[in-house]
mmCIF file of C-alpha atoms in Angstrom:
data_model
loop_
_atom_site.group_PDB
_atom_site.id
_atom_site.type_symbol
_atom_site.label_atom_id
_atom_site.label_comp_id
_atom_site.label_asym_id
_atom_site.label_seq_id
_atom_site.Cartn_x
_atom_site.Cartn_y
_atom_site.Cartn_z
ATOM 1 C CA UNK L 1 14.695 5.999 -5.460
ATOM 2 C CA UNK L 2 13.869 1.918 -5.475
ATOM 3 C CA UNK L 3 12.731 -0.287 -8.573
ATOM 4 C CA UNK L 4 9.458 -2.582 -7.239
ATOM 5 C CA UNK L 5 9.981 -5.804 -9.517
ATOM 6 C CA UNK L 6 6.159 -6.955 -8.223
ATOM 7 C CA UNK L 7 2.987 -6.463 -7.147
ATOM 8 C CA UNK L 8 3.760 -8.183 -3.693
ATOM 9 C CA UNK L 9 7.139 -5.763 -2.886
ATOM 10 C CA UNK L 10 4.779 -2.907 -3.746
ATOM 11 C CA UNK L 11 2.552 -4.018 -1.462
ATOM 12 C CA UNK L 12 4.705 -4.934 1.585
ATOM 13 C CA UNK L 13 5.919 -1.416 0.767
ATOM 14 C CA UNK L 14 3.459 0.301 0.867
ATOM 15 C CA UNK L 15 1.743 -1.149 3.896
ATOM 16 C CA UNK L 16 5.194 -1.470 6.084
ATOM 17 C CA UNK L 17 5.194 3.165 4.830
ATOM 18 C CA UNK L 18 1.776 3.264 5.685
ATOM 19 C CA UNK L 19 2.302 1.765 9.122
ATOM 20 C CA UNK L 20 4.982 4.146 9.767
ATOM 21 C CA UNK L 21 3.830 7.571 9.125
ATOM 22 C CA UNK L 22 4.174 9.386 12.172
ATOM 23 C CA UNK L 23 1.345 12.072 10.258
ATOM 24 C CA UNK L 24 -2.124 11.131 8.765
ATOM 25 C CA UNK L 25 -1.698 10.193 4.951
ATOM 26 C CA UNK L 26 -4.061 10.532 2.169
ATOM 27 C CA UNK L 27 -4.383 7.595 -0.346
ATOM 28 C CA UNK L 28 -5.627 8.269 -3.825
ATOM 29 C CA UNK L 29 -6.675 4.821 -6.437
ATOM 30 C CA UNK L 30 -8.887 4.616 -9.453
ATOM 31 C CA UNK L 31 -9.535 0.446 -8.307
ATOM 32 C CA UNK L 32 -8.652 -0.675 -5.144
ATOM 33 C CA UNK L 33 -10.176 -4.362 -5.121
ATOM 34 C CA UNK L 34 -11.953 -6.604 -3.298
ATOM 35 C CA UNK L 35 -9.684 -9.100 -2.121
ATOM 36 C CA UNK L 36 -7.902 -9.853 1.628
ATOM 37 C CA UNK L 37 -4.925 -7.821 0.895
ATOM 38 C CA UNK L 38 -6.756 -4.899 -0.417
ATOM 39 C CA UNK L 39 -9.534 -5.238 2.671
ATOM 40 C CA UNK L 40 -6.246 -5.591 4.616
ATOM 41 C CA UNK L 41 -4.907 -2.353 3.392
ATOM 42 C CA UNK L 42 -8.494 -0.177 4.082
#
């Protein structure tokens, strides 16, 4: 378990793990947003 203290740390960890996935992944969210970071993630 790793404690993430900042939203930016959460985002960078999420992107890193998505890029390194060896199989298909599914993400679910109640709200994704419309800014650049959210668009880059999708």
